[in-house]
Short mmCIF file of C-alpha atoms in Angstrom, two decimals:
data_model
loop_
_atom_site.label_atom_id
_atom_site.label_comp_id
_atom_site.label_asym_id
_atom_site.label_seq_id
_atom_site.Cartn_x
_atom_site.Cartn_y
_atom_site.Cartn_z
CA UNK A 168 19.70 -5.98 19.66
CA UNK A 169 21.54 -3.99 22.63
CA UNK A 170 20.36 -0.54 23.66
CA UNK A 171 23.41 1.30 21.97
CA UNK A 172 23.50 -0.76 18.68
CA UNK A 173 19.44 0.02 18.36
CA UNK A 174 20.05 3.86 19.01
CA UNK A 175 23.20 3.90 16.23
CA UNK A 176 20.70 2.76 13.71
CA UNK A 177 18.30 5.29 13.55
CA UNK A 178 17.47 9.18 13.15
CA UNK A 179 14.93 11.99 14.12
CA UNK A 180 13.67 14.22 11.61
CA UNK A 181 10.91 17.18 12.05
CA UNK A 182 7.71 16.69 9.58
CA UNK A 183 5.19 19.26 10.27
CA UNK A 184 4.21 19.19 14.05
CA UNK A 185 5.48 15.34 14.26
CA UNK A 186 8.64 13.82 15.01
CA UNK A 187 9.68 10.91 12.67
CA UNK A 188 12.31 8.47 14.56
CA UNK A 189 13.26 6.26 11.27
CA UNK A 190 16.29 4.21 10.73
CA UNK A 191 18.87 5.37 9.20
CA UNK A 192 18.73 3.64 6.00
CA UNK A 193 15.77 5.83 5.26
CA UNK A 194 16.76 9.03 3.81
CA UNK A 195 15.71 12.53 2.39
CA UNK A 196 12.09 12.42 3.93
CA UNK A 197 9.37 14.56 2.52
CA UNK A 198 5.36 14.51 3.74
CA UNK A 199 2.83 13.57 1.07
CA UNK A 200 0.14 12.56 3.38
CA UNK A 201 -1.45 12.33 6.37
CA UNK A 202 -5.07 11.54 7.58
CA UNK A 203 -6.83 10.00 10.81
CA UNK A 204 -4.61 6.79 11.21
CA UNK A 205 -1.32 8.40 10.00
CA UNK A 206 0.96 10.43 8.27
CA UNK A 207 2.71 9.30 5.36
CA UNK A 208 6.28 10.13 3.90
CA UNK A 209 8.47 9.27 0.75
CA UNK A 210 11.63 8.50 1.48
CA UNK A 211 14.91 7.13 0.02
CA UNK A 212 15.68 3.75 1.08
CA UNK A 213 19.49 3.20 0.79
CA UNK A 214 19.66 -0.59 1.28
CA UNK A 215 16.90 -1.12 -1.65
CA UNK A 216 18.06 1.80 -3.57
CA UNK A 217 14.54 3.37 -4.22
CA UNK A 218 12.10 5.46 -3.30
CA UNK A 219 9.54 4.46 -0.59
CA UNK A 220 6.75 5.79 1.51
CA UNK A 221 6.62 5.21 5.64
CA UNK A 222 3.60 5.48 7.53
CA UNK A 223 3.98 6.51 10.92
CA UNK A 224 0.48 5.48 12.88
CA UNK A 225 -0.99 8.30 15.04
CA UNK A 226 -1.26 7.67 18.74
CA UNK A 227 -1.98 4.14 18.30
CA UNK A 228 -2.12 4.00 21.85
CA UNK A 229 -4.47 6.87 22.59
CA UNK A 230 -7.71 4.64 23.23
CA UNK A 231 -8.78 1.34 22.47
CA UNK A 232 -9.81 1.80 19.57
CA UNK A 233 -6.82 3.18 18.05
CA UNK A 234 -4.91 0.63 19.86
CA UNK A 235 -7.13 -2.20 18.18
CA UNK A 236 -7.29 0.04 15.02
CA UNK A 237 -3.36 -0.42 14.26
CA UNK A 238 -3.48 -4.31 15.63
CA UNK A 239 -5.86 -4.44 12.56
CA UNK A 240 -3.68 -2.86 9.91
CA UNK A 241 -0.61 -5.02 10.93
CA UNK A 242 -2.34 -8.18 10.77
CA UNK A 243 -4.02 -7.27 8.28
CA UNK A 244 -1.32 -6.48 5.95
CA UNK A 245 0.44 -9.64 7.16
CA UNK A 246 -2.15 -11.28 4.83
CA UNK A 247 -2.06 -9.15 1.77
CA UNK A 248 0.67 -11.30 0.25
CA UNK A 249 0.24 -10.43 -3.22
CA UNK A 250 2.78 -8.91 -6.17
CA UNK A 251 -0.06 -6.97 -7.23
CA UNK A 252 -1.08 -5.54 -4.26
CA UNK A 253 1.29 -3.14 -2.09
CA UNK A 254 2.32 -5.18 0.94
CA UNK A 255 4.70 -3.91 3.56
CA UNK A 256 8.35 -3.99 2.87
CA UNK A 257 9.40 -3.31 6.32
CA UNK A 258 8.11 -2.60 10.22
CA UNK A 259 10.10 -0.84 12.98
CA UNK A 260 9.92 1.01 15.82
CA UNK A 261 12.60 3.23 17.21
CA UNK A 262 11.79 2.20 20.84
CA UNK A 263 13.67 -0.66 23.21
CA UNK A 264 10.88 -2.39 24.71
CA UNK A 265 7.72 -2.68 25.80
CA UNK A 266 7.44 -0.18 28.79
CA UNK A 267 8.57 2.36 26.14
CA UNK A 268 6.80 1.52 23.07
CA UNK A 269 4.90 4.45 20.96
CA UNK A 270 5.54 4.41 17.51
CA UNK A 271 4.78 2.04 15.13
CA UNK A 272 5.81 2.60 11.35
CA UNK A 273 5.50 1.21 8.39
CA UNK A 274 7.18 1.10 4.91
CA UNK A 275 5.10 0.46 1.89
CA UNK A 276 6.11 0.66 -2.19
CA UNK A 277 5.66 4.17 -3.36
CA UNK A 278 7.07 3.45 -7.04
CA UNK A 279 3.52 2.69 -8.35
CA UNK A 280 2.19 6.07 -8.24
CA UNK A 281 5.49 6.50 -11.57
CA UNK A 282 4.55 3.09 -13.18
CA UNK A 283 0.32 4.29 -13.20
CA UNK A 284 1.21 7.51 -14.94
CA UNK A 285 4.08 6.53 -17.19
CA UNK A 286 1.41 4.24 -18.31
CA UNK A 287 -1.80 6.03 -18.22
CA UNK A 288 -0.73 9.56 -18.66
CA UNK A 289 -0.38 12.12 -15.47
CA UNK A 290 -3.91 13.22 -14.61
CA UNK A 291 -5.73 16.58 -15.79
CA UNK A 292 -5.64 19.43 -13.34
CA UNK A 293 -9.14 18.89 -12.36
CA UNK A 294 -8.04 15.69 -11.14
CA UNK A 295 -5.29 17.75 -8.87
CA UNK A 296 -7.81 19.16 -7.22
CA UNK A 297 -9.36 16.72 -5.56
CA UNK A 298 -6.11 16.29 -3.72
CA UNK A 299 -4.49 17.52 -0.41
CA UNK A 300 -2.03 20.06 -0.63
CA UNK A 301 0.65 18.11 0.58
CA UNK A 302 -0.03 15.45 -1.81
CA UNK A 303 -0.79 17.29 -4.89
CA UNK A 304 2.60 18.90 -4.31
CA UNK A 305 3.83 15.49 -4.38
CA UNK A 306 2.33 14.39 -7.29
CA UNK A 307 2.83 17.61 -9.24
CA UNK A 308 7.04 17.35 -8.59
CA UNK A 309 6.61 14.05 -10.34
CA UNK A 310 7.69 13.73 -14.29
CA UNK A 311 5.23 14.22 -16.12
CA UNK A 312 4.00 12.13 -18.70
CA UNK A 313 1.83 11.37 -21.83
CA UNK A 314 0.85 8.01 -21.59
CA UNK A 315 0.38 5.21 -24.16
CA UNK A 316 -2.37 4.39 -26.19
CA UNK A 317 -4.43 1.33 -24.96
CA UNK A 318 -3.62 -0.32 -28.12
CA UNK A 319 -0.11 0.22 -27.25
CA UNK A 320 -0.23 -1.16 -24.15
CA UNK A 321 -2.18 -4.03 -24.79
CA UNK A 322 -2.14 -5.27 -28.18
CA UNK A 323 -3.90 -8.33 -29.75
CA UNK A 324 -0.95 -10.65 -29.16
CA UNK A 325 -1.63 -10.42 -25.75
CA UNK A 326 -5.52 -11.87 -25.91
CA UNK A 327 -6.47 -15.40 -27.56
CA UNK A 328 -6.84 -15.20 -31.13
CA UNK A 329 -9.27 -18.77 -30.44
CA UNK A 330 -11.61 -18.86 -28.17
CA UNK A 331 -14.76 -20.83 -27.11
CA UNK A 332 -16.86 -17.38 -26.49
CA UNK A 333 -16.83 -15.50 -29.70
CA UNK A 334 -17.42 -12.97 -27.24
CA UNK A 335 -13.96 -12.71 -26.10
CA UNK A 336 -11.99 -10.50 -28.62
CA UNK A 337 -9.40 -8.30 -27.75
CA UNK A 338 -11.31 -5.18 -28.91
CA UNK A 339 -13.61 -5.79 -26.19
CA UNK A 340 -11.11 -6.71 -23.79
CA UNK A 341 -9.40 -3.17 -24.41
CA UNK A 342 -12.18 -1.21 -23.69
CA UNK A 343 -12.99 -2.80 -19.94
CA UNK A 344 -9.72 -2.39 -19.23
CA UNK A 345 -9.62 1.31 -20.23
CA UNK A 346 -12.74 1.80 -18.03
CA UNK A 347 -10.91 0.29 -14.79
CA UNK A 348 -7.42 1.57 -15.46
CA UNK A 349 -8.99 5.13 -14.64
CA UNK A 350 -7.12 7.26 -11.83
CA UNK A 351 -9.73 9.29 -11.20
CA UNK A 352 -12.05 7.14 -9.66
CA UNK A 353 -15.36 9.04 -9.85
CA UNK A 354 -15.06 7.96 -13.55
CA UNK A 355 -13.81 4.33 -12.86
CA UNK A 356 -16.24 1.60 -13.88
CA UNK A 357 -17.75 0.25 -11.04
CA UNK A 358 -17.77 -3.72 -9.69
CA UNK A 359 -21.81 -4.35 -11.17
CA UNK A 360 -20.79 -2.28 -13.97
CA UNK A 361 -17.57 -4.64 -14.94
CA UNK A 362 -19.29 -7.88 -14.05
CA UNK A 363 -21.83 -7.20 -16.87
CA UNK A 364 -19.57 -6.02 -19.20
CA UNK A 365 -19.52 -8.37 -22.43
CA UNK A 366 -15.80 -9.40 -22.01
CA UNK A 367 -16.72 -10.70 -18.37
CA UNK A 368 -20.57 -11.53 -18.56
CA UNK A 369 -19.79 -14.95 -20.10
CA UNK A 370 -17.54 -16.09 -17.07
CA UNK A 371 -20.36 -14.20 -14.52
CA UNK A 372 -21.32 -16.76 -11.87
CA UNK A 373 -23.28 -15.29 -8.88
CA UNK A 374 -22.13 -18.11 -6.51
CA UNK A 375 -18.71 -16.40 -6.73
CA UNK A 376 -19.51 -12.90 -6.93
CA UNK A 377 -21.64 -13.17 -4.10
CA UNK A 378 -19.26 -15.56 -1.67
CA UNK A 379 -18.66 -14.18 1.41
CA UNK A 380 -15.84 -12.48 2.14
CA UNK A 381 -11.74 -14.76 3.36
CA UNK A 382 -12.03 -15.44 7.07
CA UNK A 383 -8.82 -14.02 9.25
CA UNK A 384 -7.59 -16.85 11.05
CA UNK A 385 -6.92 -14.29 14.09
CA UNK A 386 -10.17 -14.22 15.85
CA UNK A 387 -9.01 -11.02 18.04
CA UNK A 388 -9.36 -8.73 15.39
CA UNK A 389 -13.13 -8.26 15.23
CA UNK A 390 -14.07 -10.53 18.48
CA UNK A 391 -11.99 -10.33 21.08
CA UNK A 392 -11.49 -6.72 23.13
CA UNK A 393 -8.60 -5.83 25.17
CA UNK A 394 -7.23 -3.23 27.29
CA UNK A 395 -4.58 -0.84 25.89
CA UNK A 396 -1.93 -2.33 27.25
CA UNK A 397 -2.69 -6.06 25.84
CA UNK A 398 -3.16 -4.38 22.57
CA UNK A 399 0.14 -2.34 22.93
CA UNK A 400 1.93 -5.91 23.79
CA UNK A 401 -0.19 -7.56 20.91
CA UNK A 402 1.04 -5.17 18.30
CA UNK A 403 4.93 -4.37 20.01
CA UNK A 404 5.41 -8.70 19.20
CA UNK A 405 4.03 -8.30 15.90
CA UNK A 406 6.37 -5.21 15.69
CA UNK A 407 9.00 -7.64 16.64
CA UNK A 408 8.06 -10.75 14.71
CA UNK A 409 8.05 -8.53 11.45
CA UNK A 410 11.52 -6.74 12.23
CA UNK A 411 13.15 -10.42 13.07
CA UNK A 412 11.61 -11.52 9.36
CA UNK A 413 13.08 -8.17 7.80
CA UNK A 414 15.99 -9.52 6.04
CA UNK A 415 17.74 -7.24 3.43
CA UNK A 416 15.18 -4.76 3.03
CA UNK A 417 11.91 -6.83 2.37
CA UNK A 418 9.68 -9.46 5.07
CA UNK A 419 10.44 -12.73 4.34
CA UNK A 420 7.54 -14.50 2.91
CA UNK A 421 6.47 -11.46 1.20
CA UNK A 422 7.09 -11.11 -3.00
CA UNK A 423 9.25 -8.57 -3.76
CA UNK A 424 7.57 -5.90 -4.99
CA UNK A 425 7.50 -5.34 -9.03
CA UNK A 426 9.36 -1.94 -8.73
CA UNK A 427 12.58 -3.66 -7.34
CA UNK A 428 12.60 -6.03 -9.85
CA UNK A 429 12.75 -3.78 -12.82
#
């Protein structure tokens, strides 16, 4: 992409005490978050035609550890290929090469944040806060809503009316799932909890609970240590790789998220 073309697609907007250099499909930014490794925006994304957030990194070239600290989350996210799990939608940064490369941001689904409370109800002000300002503004602007019954939600049609445990009724299955489907998650059931829960117990089988952990084919990310500037090349051709897969909004090979099907 030439210099000019690059600079016609994109747009600097004051959040707080940072700059946000997005492209211009992104619109009507608003903070909701920020912490150590970035702050976080909703946004309007004009091409999709619904709501997003954007994560802009912080100084991911301050030290080598930031620098291999946002290697990490790219590649990492690269592997989260998953319709139930928020993946990236899109990658860019608003600078022309290498020698000038600073910012790295990233677009994620927001739309789940509506979906969990049209479902579950929007949380009880003691809930709120627990929350940053800046988010709990965010989340208090939101509609507000009552939720559904877990009967409601998931009825007995949806469980096996025969089964080979007579352990497995829907009753049973109704109540885990209203332990786990918890936003506040000081009160969410925990992993050892679940796993001995009657409607899982019967399938428990140490060997898999206890397997170690999916290997990342990249060796660099834990072994390998680099100066900043290999990690700042490292993560401007991942930059690169993702933006050449961004085709009409999403990263090719990713599943389009749930929210933009619906």
């Amino acid at each position: 992409m030439s210099r000019s073309k690059r600079d016609s697609n994109f747009y600097s907007v004051e959040i707080g005490d940072s700059t946000f250099t997005v492209l211009k499909r992104y619109q009507n930014l608003k903070p909701i978050g920020s912490g150590a490794q970035g702050i976080v925006c909703a946004a309007y994304d004009a091409i999709l035609e619904r709501n997003v957030a954007i994560k802009k990194l912080s100084r991911p070239f301050q030290n080598q550890t930031h620098a291999k600290r946002a290697y990490r989350e790219l590649v990492l996210m690269k592997c989260v290929n998953h319709k139930n799990i928020i993946g990236l939608l899109n990658v860019f940064t608003p600078q022309k090469s290498l020698e000038e490369f600073q910012d790295v941001c990233l677009t994620l689904d927001i739309d789940q944040w509506n979906k969990v409370i049209e479902q579950l109800g929007t949380p009880c002000p003691e809930f709120m806060k627990k929350l940053q300002p800046t988010v709990r503004t965010y989340v208090e602007n939101r509609p507000k809503y009552a939720g559904y019954s877990f009967e409601k939600l998931f009825p007995d049609v949806l469980f096996p009316a025969d089964s080979e445990h007579n352990k497995l009724k829907a009753s049973q299955a109704r109540d885990l799932l209203s332990k786990m489907l918890v936003i506040d998650a000081s009160k969410r059931i925990s992993v050892d909890e679940a796993l001995q829960h009657p409607y899982i117990n019967v399938w428990y089988d140490p060997s898999e609970a206890e397997a170690p952990p999916p290997k990342i084919p990249d060796k660099q990310l834990d072994e390998r240590e680099h100066t900043i500037e290999e990690w700042k090349e490292l993560i401007y051709k991942e930059v690169m790789d993702l933006e050449e897969r961004t085709k009409n909004g999403v990263i090719r090979g990713q599943p389009a998220p749930l929210g933009w099907l619906q």
